[in-house]
Short mmCIF file of N, CA, C and O and ligand atoms in Angstrom, two decimals:
data_model
loop_
_atom_site.label_atom_id
_atom_site.label_comp_id
_atom_site.label_asym_id
_atom_site.label_seq_id
_atom_site.Cartn_x
_atom_site.Cartn_y
_atom_site.Cartn_z
N MET A 189 149.26 164.92 135.32
CA MET A 189 149.15 165.39 133.94
C MET A 189 148.08 164.55 133.24
O MET A 189 147.94 163.27 133.36
N ALA A 190 147.32 165.19 132.40
CA ALA A 190 146.25 164.49 131.51
C ALA A 190 146.94 163.65 130.55
O ALA A 190 148.07 163.81 129.96
N THR A 191 146.20 162.63 129.92
CA THR A 191 146.64 161.78 128.97
C THR A 191 146.91 162.46 127.56
O THR A 191 147.24 161.72 126.68
N ASN A 192 146.41 163.73 127.50
CA ASN A 192 146.66 164.31 126.09
C ASN A 192 147.94 165.07 126.08
O ASN A 192 148.13 166.00 125.21
N ARG A 193 148.80 164.72 126.91
CA ARG A 193 150.21 165.45 126.88
C ARG A 193 151.34 164.46 126.81
O ARG A 193 151.17 163.29 127.17
N THR A 194 152.44 164.95 126.20
CA THR A 194 153.68 164.18 126.15
C THR A 194 154.68 165.22 126.50
O THR A 194 154.67 166.41 126.49
N PHE A 195 155.96 164.52 126.76
CA PHE A 195 157.11 165.43 127.02
C PHE A 195 158.08 165.11 126.01
O PHE A 195 158.27 164.22 125.41
N THR A 196 158.80 166.28 125.52
CA THR A 196 159.89 166.12 124.59
C THR A 196 160.98 166.96 125.10
O THR A 196 161.09 167.87 125.78
N MET A 197 162.32 166.45 124.39
CA MET A 197 163.48 167.49 124.66
C MET A 197 163.98 167.34 123.21
O MET A 197 164.08 166.34 122.40
N ILE A 198 164.49 168.55 122.80
CA ILE A 198 165.36 168.84 121.56
C ILE A 198 166.74 168.60 122.22
O ILE A 198 167.11 169.22 123.06
N LYS A 199 167.42 167.58 121.76
CA LYS A 199 168.72 167.10 122.35
C LYS A 199 169.89 167.89 121.86
O LYS A 199 169.83 168.62 120.88
N PRO A 200 170.94 167.76 122.55
CA PRO A 200 172.10 168.58 122.37
C PRO A 200 172.53 168.69 120.90
O PRO A 200 173.26 169.66 120.54
N ASP A 201 172.50 167.57 120.22
CA ASP A 201 173.04 167.52 118.76
C ASP A 201 172.20 168.60 118.06
O ASP A 201 172.78 169.26 117.19
N ALA A 202 170.90 168.25 118.05
CA ALA A 202 169.94 169.25 117.28
C ALA A 202 170.14 170.71 117.68
O ALA A 202 170.05 171.58 116.79
N VAL A 203 170.27 170.88 118.98
CA VAL A 203 170.62 172.50 119.34
C VAL A 203 171.89 172.90 118.72
O VAL A 203 172.01 174.02 118.18
N ARG A 204 173.03 171.97 118.99
CA ARG A 204 174.20 172.43 118.32
C ARG A 204 174.28 172.67 116.89
O ARG A 204 174.86 173.58 116.37
N ASN A 205 173.35 171.90 116.23
CA ASN A 205 173.35 172.05 114.75
C ASN A 205 172.32 173.11 114.22
O ASN A 205 172.04 173.14 112.97
N GLY A 206 171.84 173.77 115.12
CA GLY A 206 170.87 175.02 114.76
C GLY A 206 169.45 174.59 114.27
O GLY A 206 168.93 175.24 113.63
N HIS A 207 168.99 173.38 114.84
CA HIS A 207 167.59 173.12 114.48
C HIS A 207 166.46 173.36 115.40
O HIS A 207 165.34 172.84 115.20
N ILE A 208 166.73 174.17 116.48
CA ILE A 208 165.52 174.25 117.29
C ILE A 208 164.29 174.85 116.71
O ILE A 208 163.20 174.36 116.82
N GLY A 209 164.59 175.96 115.94
CA GLY A 209 163.47 176.75 115.14
C GLY A 209 162.77 175.70 114.31
O GLY A 209 161.49 175.79 114.38
N ALA A 210 163.41 174.90 113.48
CA ALA A 210 162.74 174.09 112.45
C ALA A 210 161.90 172.95 113.23
O ALA A 210 160.79 172.68 112.84
N ILE A 211 162.44 172.49 114.22
CA ILE A 211 161.78 171.29 114.95
C ILE A 211 160.64 171.86 115.71
O ILE A 211 159.53 171.38 115.54
N LEU A 212 160.66 173.05 116.28
CA LEU A 212 159.57 173.70 116.96
C LEU A 212 158.45 173.96 115.93
O LEU A 212 157.17 173.74 116.09
N GLU A 213 158.90 174.43 114.87
CA GLU A 213 157.88 174.74 113.72
C GLU A 213 157.15 173.43 113.29
O GLU A 213 155.87 173.48 113.16
N GLN A 214 157.91 172.35 113.19
CA GLN A 214 157.31 170.95 112.67
C GLN A 214 156.26 170.64 113.75
O GLN A 214 155.22 170.07 113.35
N ILE A 215 156.73 170.81 115.00
CA ILE A 215 155.85 170.31 116.15
C ILE A 215 154.57 171.21 116.15
O ILE A 215 153.44 170.69 116.29
N ASN A 216 154.66 172.39 115.98
CA ASN A 216 153.39 173.32 116.05
C ASN A 216 152.59 172.98 114.72
O ASN A 216 151.37 172.85 114.92
N ALA A 217 153.31 172.78 113.58
CA ALA A 217 152.51 172.48 112.34
C ALA A 217 151.66 171.17 112.45
O ALA A 217 150.69 171.10 111.73
N ALA A 218 152.26 170.31 113.31
CA ALA A 218 151.57 168.94 113.42
C ALA A 218 150.41 169.20 114.35
O ALA A 218 149.67 168.05 114.72
N GLY A 219 150.22 170.25 114.99
CA GLY A 219 149.01 170.59 115.86
C GLY A 219 149.25 170.33 117.37
O GLY A 219 148.30 170.36 118.22
N PHE A 220 150.63 170.32 117.66
CA PHE A 220 150.70 170.29 119.13
C PHE A 220 151.02 171.83 119.74
O PHE A 220 151.45 172.56 119.15
N ARG A 221 150.42 171.91 120.99
CA ARG A 221 150.53 173.21 121.62
C ARG A 221 151.53 173.04 122.85
O ARG A 221 151.49 172.12 123.49
N ILE A 222 152.33 174.02 122.95
CA ILE A 222 153.40 174.00 123.95
C ILE A 222 152.84 174.57 125.26
O ILE A 222 152.26 175.58 125.16
N VAL A 223 152.87 173.72 126.37
CA VAL A 223 152.16 174.15 127.51
C VAL A 223 153.27 174.37 128.57
O VAL A 223 152.95 175.07 129.60
N ALA A 224 154.56 174.02 128.27
CA ALA A 224 155.79 174.37 129.07
C ALA A 224 156.82 174.21 128.36
O ALA A 224 156.86 173.41 127.38
N MET A 225 157.95 175.07 128.41
CA MET A 225 158.97 175.02 127.82
C MET A 225 160.35 175.74 128.58
O MET A 225 160.14 176.63 129.19
N LYS A 226 161.49 174.95 128.51
CA LYS A 226 162.59 175.72 128.90
C LYS A 226 163.94 175.24 128.16
O LYS A 226 163.94 174.17 127.64
N TYR A 227 164.78 176.23 128.12
CA TYR A 227 166.19 176.02 127.74
C TYR A 227 167.25 175.72 128.85
O TYR A 227 167.21 176.78 129.60
N THR A 228 167.68 174.68 128.83
CA THR A 228 168.40 174.25 130.05
C THR A 228 169.48 173.24 129.62
O THR A 228 169.65 172.90 128.52
N ARG A 229 170.40 172.95 130.66
CA ARG A 229 171.41 171.86 130.38
C ARG A 229 171.24 170.94 131.60
O ARG A 229 171.33 171.24 132.77
N LEU A 230 171.31 169.62 131.20
CA LEU A 230 171.20 168.53 132.08
C LEU A 230 172.64 168.38 132.82
O LEU A 230 173.45 168.24 132.03
N SER A 231 172.69 168.26 134.13
CA SER A 231 173.89 167.64 134.70
C SER A 231 174.13 166.24 134.29
O SER A 231 173.08 165.60 133.97
N GLN A 232 175.42 165.66 134.54
CA GLN A 232 175.53 164.12 134.34
C GLN A 232 174.48 163.53 135.44
O GLN A 232 173.92 162.54 134.85
N GLU A 233 174.43 163.96 136.41
CA GLU A 233 173.50 163.32 137.38
C GLU A 233 172.13 163.34 137.19
O GLU A 233 171.29 162.25 137.13
N LYS A 234 171.71 164.42 136.52
CA LYS A 234 170.20 164.52 136.10
C LYS A 234 169.94 163.68 134.97
O LYS A 234 168.80 162.94 134.75
N ALA A 235 170.91 163.81 133.89
CA ALA A 235 170.85 163.01 132.80
C ALA A 235 170.58 161.36 133.04
O ALA A 235 169.84 160.66 132.51
N GLY A 236 171.55 161.07 133.97
CA GLY A 236 171.50 159.70 134.41
C GLY A 236 170.30 159.19 135.19
O GLY A 236 169.80 158.10 134.83
N ALA A 237 169.65 160.08 135.90
CA ALA A 237 168.49 159.81 136.49
C ALA A 237 167.23 159.88 135.59
O ALA A 237 166.31 158.86 135.57
N PHE A 238 167.35 160.77 134.51
CA PHE A 238 166.24 160.55 133.60
C PHE A 238 166.18 159.35 132.84
O PHE A 238 165.13 158.77 132.48
N TYR A 239 167.39 159.01 132.47
CA TYR A 239 167.48 157.69 131.70
C TYR A 239 167.82 156.63 132.54
O TYR A 239 168.50 155.35 132.09
N ALA A 240 167.39 156.43 133.85
CA ALA A 240 167.80 155.44 134.72
C ALA A 240 167.26 154.00 134.30
O ALA A 240 167.82 152.97 134.53
N VAL A 241 166.23 153.98 133.49
CA VAL A 241 165.65 152.71 133.03
C VAL A 241 166.67 152.09 132.16
O VAL A 241 166.59 150.74 131.94
N HIS A 242 167.56 152.83 131.49
CA HIS A 242 168.59 152.27 130.66
C HIS A 242 169.86 151.80 131.33
O HIS A 242 170.80 151.41 130.59
N ARG A 243 169.97 152.12 132.57
CA ARG A 243 171.19 151.85 133.37
C ARG A 243 171.63 150.26 133.18
O ARG A 243 170.61 149.48 133.25
N GLY A 244 172.73 150.16 132.83
CA GLY A 244 173.28 148.78 132.71
C GLY A 244 173.32 148.39 131.12
O GLY A 244 174.02 147.42 130.81
N ARG A 245 172.65 149.09 130.33
CA ARG A 245 172.80 148.74 128.90
C ARG A 245 174.10 149.43 128.42
O ARG A 245 174.56 150.37 128.91
N PRO A 246 174.69 148.76 127.35
CA PRO A 246 176.00 149.08 126.99
C PRO A 246 175.96 150.73 126.33
O PRO A 246 177.15 151.28 126.63
N PHE A 247 174.99 151.17 125.87
CA PHE A 247 174.98 152.61 125.50
C PHE A 247 174.65 153.68 126.61
O PHE A 247 174.80 154.91 126.39
N TYR A 248 174.44 153.24 127.78
CA TYR A 248 174.06 154.03 128.88
C TYR A 248 174.98 155.27 129.36
O TYR A 248 174.51 156.47 129.17
N ASP A 249 176.36 154.89 129.40
CA ASP A 249 177.15 155.97 129.74
C ASP A 249 177.50 157.08 128.58
O ASP A 249 177.47 158.25 128.96
N GLU A 250 177.46 156.45 127.42
CA GLU A 250 177.48 157.32 126.16
C GLU A 250 176.28 158.23 126.08
O GLU A 250 176.31 159.43 125.76
N LEU A 251 175.08 157.69 126.54
CA LEU A 251 173.90 158.48 126.45
C LEU A 251 173.86 159.57 127.58
O LEU A 251 173.43 160.71 127.30
N VAL A 252 174.29 159.25 128.78
CA VAL A 252 174.37 160.19 129.93
C VAL A 252 175.51 161.28 129.30
O VAL A 252 175.08 162.50 129.56
N ASP A 253 176.56 160.86 128.83
CA ASP A 253 177.58 162.01 128.50
C ASP A 253 176.97 162.87 127.35
O ASP A 253 177.00 164.07 127.44
N PHE A 254 176.22 162.23 126.39
CA PHE A 254 175.83 163.04 125.25
C PHE A 254 174.74 163.91 125.75
O PHE A 254 174.75 165.16 125.44
N MET A 255 173.74 163.41 126.58
CA MET A 255 172.58 164.22 127.02
C MET A 255 172.90 165.45 127.90
O MET A 255 172.15 166.40 128.16
N SER A 256 174.19 165.33 128.50
CA SER A 256 174.71 166.53 129.43
C SER A 256 175.73 167.30 128.62
O SER A 256 176.53 168.19 129.32
N SER A 257 175.99 167.06 127.33
CA SER A 257 177.13 167.74 126.64
C SER A 257 176.75 169.12 126.38
O SER A 257 177.60 169.81 125.75
N GLY A 258 175.45 169.57 126.22
CA GLY A 258 175.22 170.89 125.99
C GLY A 258 173.66 171.09 126.38
O GLY A 258 173.02 170.33 126.81
N PRO A 259 173.25 172.30 125.91
CA PRO A 259 171.87 172.63 126.27
C PRO A 259 170.76 171.88 125.60
O PRO A 259 171.18 171.37 124.46
N ILE A 260 169.79 171.77 126.06
CA ILE A 260 168.53 171.10 125.47
C ILE A 260 167.43 172.09 125.56
O ILE A 260 167.26 173.09 126.30
N VAL A 261 166.38 171.84 124.81
CA VAL A 261 165.00 172.56 124.96
C VAL A 261 164.20 171.33 125.46
O VAL A 261 163.94 170.16 124.78
N ALA A 262 163.54 171.59 126.75
CA ALA A 262 162.51 170.63 127.22
C ALA A 262 161.11 171.28 127.28
O ALA A 262 161.01 172.44 127.27
N ALA A 263 160.22 170.45 126.87
CA ALA A 263 158.90 171.10 126.76
C ALA A 263 157.75 169.90 127.03
O ALA A 263 157.98 168.76 126.75
N ILE A 264 156.48 170.35 127.31
CA ILE A 264 155.29 169.51 127.39
C ILE A 264 154.44 170.01 126.42
O ILE A 264 154.20 171.16 126.12
N LEU A 265 153.92 169.12 125.59
CA LEU A 265 153.04 169.28 124.58
C LEU A 265 151.68 168.71 124.64
O LEU A 265 151.48 167.63 125.32
N GLU A 266 150.65 169.41 124.25
CA GLU A 266 149.53 169.01 124.33
C GLU A 266 148.61 168.80 122.95
O GLU A 266 148.80 169.60 122.15
N LYS A 267 147.98 167.72 122.94
CA LYS A 267 147.25 167.38 121.64
C LYS A 267 146.60 166.06 122.05
O LYS A 267 146.98 165.30 122.86
N GLU A 268 145.43 166.04 121.29
CA GLU A 268 144.80 164.66 121.39
C GLU A 268 145.56 163.61 120.90
O GLU A 268 146.41 163.75 120.07
N ASN A 269 145.58 162.42 121.87
CA ASN A 269 146.51 161.44 121.41
C ASN A 269 147.88 161.59 121.15
O ASN A 269 148.77 161.22 120.36
N ALA A 270 148.49 162.61 122.16
CA ALA A 270 149.69 163.25 122.14
C ALA A 270 150.95 162.21 122.12
O ALA A 270 151.83 162.47 121.38
N VAL A 271 150.95 161.20 123.01
CA VAL A 271 152.01 160.32 123.16
C VAL A 271 152.33 159.56 121.72
O VAL A 271 153.36 159.63 120.99
N ALA A 272 151.33 158.93 121.32
CA ALA A 272 151.38 158.18 120.04
C ALA A 272 151.79 159.10 118.66
O ALA A 272 152.45 158.77 117.95
N ASP A 273 150.88 160.18 118.67
CA ASP A 273 151.00 161.30 117.58
C ASP A 273 152.48 161.50 117.50
O ASP A 273 153.20 161.84 116.44
N PHE A 274 153.05 161.93 118.75
CA PHE A 274 154.35 162.60 118.73
C PHE A 274 155.54 161.44 118.35
O PHE A 274 156.51 161.83 117.65
N ARG A 275 155.29 160.31 118.78
CA ARG A 275 156.21 159.12 118.36
C ARG A 275 156.14 159.10 116.79
O ARG A 275 157.14 158.72 116.27
N THR A 276 155.02 159.28 116.37
CA THR A 276 154.94 159.13 114.92
C THR A 276 155.72 160.24 114.18
O THR A 276 156.37 160.11 113.23
N LEU A 277 155.49 161.48 114.81
CA LEU A 277 156.09 162.59 114.27
C LEU A 277 157.67 162.53 114.26
O LEU A 277 158.55 163.09 113.54
N ILE A 278 158.18 161.93 115.35
CA ILE A 278 159.67 161.97 115.40
C ILE A 278 160.36 160.78 114.77
O ILE A 278 161.40 160.86 114.30
N GLY A 279 159.50 159.70 114.60
CA GLY A 279 160.27 158.64 113.76
C GLY A 279 160.95 157.71 114.76
O GLY A 279 160.97 157.69 115.87
N ALA A 280 161.46 156.67 114.15
CA ALA A 280 162.16 155.52 114.97
C ALA A 280 163.43 155.99 115.45
O ALA A 280 164.01 157.07 115.15
N THR A 281 163.77 155.43 116.53
CA THR A 281 164.96 155.64 117.57
C THR A 281 166.27 155.77 116.42
O THR A 281 167.11 156.81 116.55
N ASN A 282 166.38 154.95 115.58
CA ASN A 282 167.53 154.80 114.70
C ASN A 282 167.03 155.54 113.38
O ASN A 282 166.11 155.26 112.61
N PRO A 283 167.72 156.79 113.18
CA PRO A 283 167.28 157.65 111.87
C PRO A 283 167.30 156.88 110.60
O PRO A 283 166.58 157.22 109.78
N GLU A 284 168.17 155.90 110.39
CA GLU A 284 168.15 155.08 109.39
C GLU A 284 166.90 154.34 109.08
O GLU A 284 166.55 154.09 108.02
N GLU A 285 166.18 154.07 110.15
CA GLU A 285 164.81 153.49 110.04
C GLU A 285 163.72 154.36 110.24
O GLU A 285 162.59 154.04 110.25
N ALA A 286 164.02 155.70 110.42
CA ALA A 286 162.83 156.61 110.64
C ALA A 286 162.24 157.00 109.31
O ALA A 286 162.89 157.07 108.20
N ALA A 287 160.95 157.01 109.32
CA ALA A 287 160.14 157.41 108.02
C ALA A 287 160.42 158.71 107.53
O ALA A 287 160.86 159.73 108.33
N GLU A 288 160.33 158.86 106.20
CA GLU A 288 160.71 160.00 105.63
C GLU A 288 159.99 161.28 106.15
O GLU A 288 158.70 161.22 106.29
N GLY A 289 160.61 162.28 106.21
CA GLY A 289 159.88 163.64 106.80
C GLY A 289 159.74 163.71 108.11
O GLY A 289 159.55 164.69 108.71
N THR A 290 160.10 162.60 108.99
CA THR A 290 160.01 162.64 110.36
C THR A 290 161.10 163.50 110.91
O THR A 290 162.09 163.70 110.36
N ILE A 291 161.00 164.00 111.97
CA ILE A 291 161.97 164.92 112.81
C ILE A 291 163.40 164.17 112.96
O ILE A 291 164.38 164.71 112.46
N ARG A 292 163.44 162.82 113.26
CA ARG A 292 164.51 162.21 113.24
C ARG A 292 165.20 161.99 112.00
O ARG A 292 166.50 161.95 111.87
N ALA A 293 164.43 161.62 111.01
CA ALA A 293 164.91 161.38 109.61
C ALA A 293 165.54 162.68 109.14
O ALA A 293 166.55 162.60 108.26
N LYS A 294 165.13 163.89 109.43
CA LYS A 294 165.65 165.15 108.99
C LYS A 294 166.79 165.53 109.65
O LYS A 294 167.68 166.15 109.12
N TYR A 295 166.72 165.45 111.11
CA TYR A 295 167.79 166.06 111.83
C TYR A 295 168.78 165.16 112.81
O TYR A 295 169.68 165.67 113.34
N ALA A 296 168.36 163.78 112.84
CA ALA A 296 169.37 163.04 113.68
C ALA A 296 170.48 162.58 112.97
O ALA A 296 170.54 162.52 111.76
N THR A 297 171.58 162.52 113.77
CA THR A 297 172.85 162.02 113.03
C THR A 297 173.13 160.42 113.17
O THR A 297 173.87 160.03 112.56
N SER A 298 172.60 159.91 114.35
CA SER A 298 172.88 158.65 114.59
C SER A 298 171.93 157.97 115.64
O SER A 298 171.04 158.83 116.10
N ILE A 299 171.90 156.85 115.91
CA ILE A 299 171.00 156.02 116.89
C ILE A 299 171.06 156.72 118.29
O ILE A 299 170.12 156.92 118.84
N GLY A 300 172.22 157.19 118.61
CA GLY A 300 172.41 157.77 119.85
C GLY A 300 172.07 159.45 119.75
O GLY A 300 171.28 159.81 120.70
N GLU A 301 172.65 160.00 118.77
CA GLU A 301 172.43 161.41 118.76
C GLU A 301 171.28 161.65 117.81
O GLU A 301 171.43 161.85 116.61
N ASN A 302 170.10 161.44 118.24
CA ASN A 302 169.04 161.34 117.45
C ASN A 302 167.85 162.56 117.55
O ASN A 302 166.76 162.33 117.39
N ALA A 303 168.48 163.68 117.99
CA ALA A 303 167.87 165.01 117.69
C ALA A 303 166.78 165.29 118.79
O ALA A 303 166.47 166.37 119.18
N VAL A 304 165.79 164.36 119.06
CA VAL A 304 164.53 164.63 119.90
C VAL A 304 164.32 163.48 120.87
O VAL A 304 164.56 162.13 120.34
N HIS A 305 163.66 163.62 121.86
CA HIS A 305 163.05 162.66 122.79
C HIS A 305 161.44 162.70 122.75
O HIS A 305 161.01 163.97 122.50
N GLY A 306 160.79 161.61 122.76
CA GLY A 306 159.41 161.81 122.88
C GLY A 306 158.93 160.63 123.95
O GLY A 306 159.33 159.49 123.79
N SER A 307 158.18 160.87 124.92
CA SER A 307 157.68 159.98 125.68
C SER A 307 157.05 158.84 125.15
O SER A 307 156.38 158.87 124.13
N ASP A 308 157.31 157.52 125.78
CA ASP A 308 156.57 156.39 125.17
C ASP A 308 155.33 155.82 125.89
O ASP A 308 154.83 154.74 125.37
N SER A 309 154.78 156.53 126.85
CA SER A 309 153.53 156.23 127.42
C SER A 309 153.00 157.39 128.19
O SER A 309 153.75 158.26 128.48
N ASP A 310 151.73 157.43 128.34
CA ASP A 310 151.08 158.42 129.15
C ASP A 310 151.59 158.55 130.62
O ASP A 310 152.02 159.71 131.06
N GLU A 311 151.86 157.41 131.14
CA GLU A 311 152.55 157.22 132.62
C GLU A 311 153.93 157.97 132.50
O GLU A 311 154.26 158.71 133.26
N ASN A 312 154.82 157.52 131.50
CA ASN A 312 156.17 158.19 131.52
C ASN A 312 156.11 159.85 131.00
O ASN A 312 156.98 160.50 131.39
N ALA A 313 155.04 160.14 130.23
CA ALA A 313 154.91 161.52 129.82
C ALA A 313 154.67 162.28 131.18
O ALA A 313 155.31 163.56 131.40
N ASP A 314 153.96 161.83 132.04
CA ASP A 314 153.63 162.51 133.29
C ASP A 314 154.87 162.57 134.15
O ASP A 314 155.15 163.63 134.85
N ILE A 315 155.61 161.42 134.33
CA ILE A 315 156.84 161.38 135.18
C ILE A 315 157.86 162.26 134.59
O ILE A 315 158.45 163.11 135.32
N GLU A 316 158.05 162.31 133.37
CA GLU A 316 159.15 162.96 132.65
C GLU A 316 158.79 164.60 132.58
O GLU A 316 159.73 165.34 132.88
N GLY A 317 157.56 164.88 132.54
CA GLY A 317 157.15 166.30 132.57
C GLY A 317 157.24 166.85 134.01
O GLY A 317 157.86 167.96 134.15
N SER A 318 156.98 165.96 135.14
CA SER A 318 157.15 166.44 136.35
C SER A 318 158.64 166.59 136.81
O SER A 318 159.14 167.24 137.71
N PHE A 319 159.67 165.79 136.02
CA PHE A 319 160.97 165.75 136.29
C PHE A 319 161.57 167.06 136.11
O PHE A 319 162.47 167.61 136.59
N HIS A 320 160.96 167.70 134.81
CA HIS A 320 161.52 168.90 134.36
C HIS A 320 160.71 170.29 134.84
O HIS A 320 161.27 171.21 134.81
N PHE A 321 159.54 170.15 135.17
CA PHE A 321 158.62 171.25 135.40
C PHE A 321 157.84 171.27 136.74
O PHE A 321 157.39 170.17 136.93
N ALA A 322 157.84 172.35 137.29
CA ALA A 322 157.03 172.60 138.50
C ALA A 322 155.65 172.82 137.95
O ALA A 322 155.50 173.16 136.77
N GLY A 323 154.68 172.59 138.76
CA GLY A 323 153.16 172.77 138.24
C GLY A 323 152.99 174.28 137.90
O GLY A 323 152.25 174.49 136.84
N THR A 324 153.73 175.21 138.50
CA THR A 324 153.63 176.59 138.17
C THR A 324 154.26 177.12 136.86
O THR A 324 154.13 178.16 136.38
N GLU A 325 154.98 176.18 136.40
CA GLU A 325 155.63 176.35 134.95
C GLU A 325 154.95 175.81 133.83
O GLU A 325 155.32 175.78 132.61
N ILE A 326 153.67 175.27 134.14
CA ILE A 326 152.91 174.60 133.14
C ILE A 326 151.72 175.48 132.92
O ILE A 326 151.04 175.62 133.90
N PHE A 327 151.45 175.91 131.71
CA PHE A 327 150.23 176.68 131.35
C PHE A 327 149.29 176.04 130.41
O PHE A 327 149.33 176.03 129.25
N ALA A 328 148.20 175.46 131.15
CA ALA A 328 147.13 174.71 130.42
C ALA A 328 146.28 175.70 129.51
O ALA A 328 146.15 176.64 129.82
P1 LIG B 415 163.52 156.32 122.04
O1 LIG B 415 164.20 157.54 122.55
O2 LIG B 415 163.14 156.18 120.76
O3 LIG B 415 162.22 155.95 123.03
P2 LIG B 415 164.97 154.26 123.56
O4 LIG B 415 165.20 152.89 123.23
O5 LIG B 415 164.13 154.62 124.82
O6 LIG B 415 164.39 155.05 122.47
O7 LIG B 415 166.33 154.89 123.96
C1 LIG B 415 166.51 156.15 124.56
C2 LIG B 415 167.59 156.77 123.88
O8 LIG B 415 168.84 156.13 124.16
C3 LIG B 415 167.62 156.81 122.44
O9 LIG B 415 166.50 157.94 122.03
C4 LIG B 415 168.92 157.11 122.03
O10 LIG B 415 169.35 158.52 122.26
C5 LIG B 415 169.76 156.27 122.90
N1 LIG B 415 170.19 154.87 122.42
C6 LIG B 415 169.08 154.04 122.01
N2 LIG B 415 169.69 152.83 121.66
C7 LIG B 415 170.91 153.13 121.45
C8 LIG B 415 172.08 152.60 120.92
O11 LIG B 415 171.97 151.37 120.34
N3 LIG B 415 173.28 153.10 120.84
C9 LIG B 415 173.29 154.40 121.34
N4 LIG B 415 172.50 155.02 121.84
C10 LIG B 415 171.09 154.51 122.01
#
């Protein structure tokens, strides 16, 4: 995957709370183009594998339970400087620290149930995009 892409998930809390449309609208308005998207649900096993880097942390089990608790929207987004610009758009992990107007400030309920995921590096964007999408599901 090129470095102008990032990977996102609209997490189960935001889906449950009816925020899919508003979040996608904010993503589009910020200049991101959706090149892959699916509505799906992660098994415990798949959520655990996705967040394997956090295995051993006190919140890991809670995170895996939460991320497999309901459907998500997974997407690959394209824009110049995608990874950094998307992290700015979503705001800090903890919604109490997220800048006003960011997706997490608007839609997250807690540090765990924080509405959206955004890759933290080009390398992880590539790994995470490939985790969820086959090459034939990506439309450049
Ligand atoms: P990020 O999603 O902003 O990159 P990370 O530190 O990579 O944040 O954590 C991954 C996810 O794990 C967070 O988005 C959040 O859902 C969850 N998480 C992080 N820290 C905590 C915590 O202290 N308590 C509960 N859940 C947490």
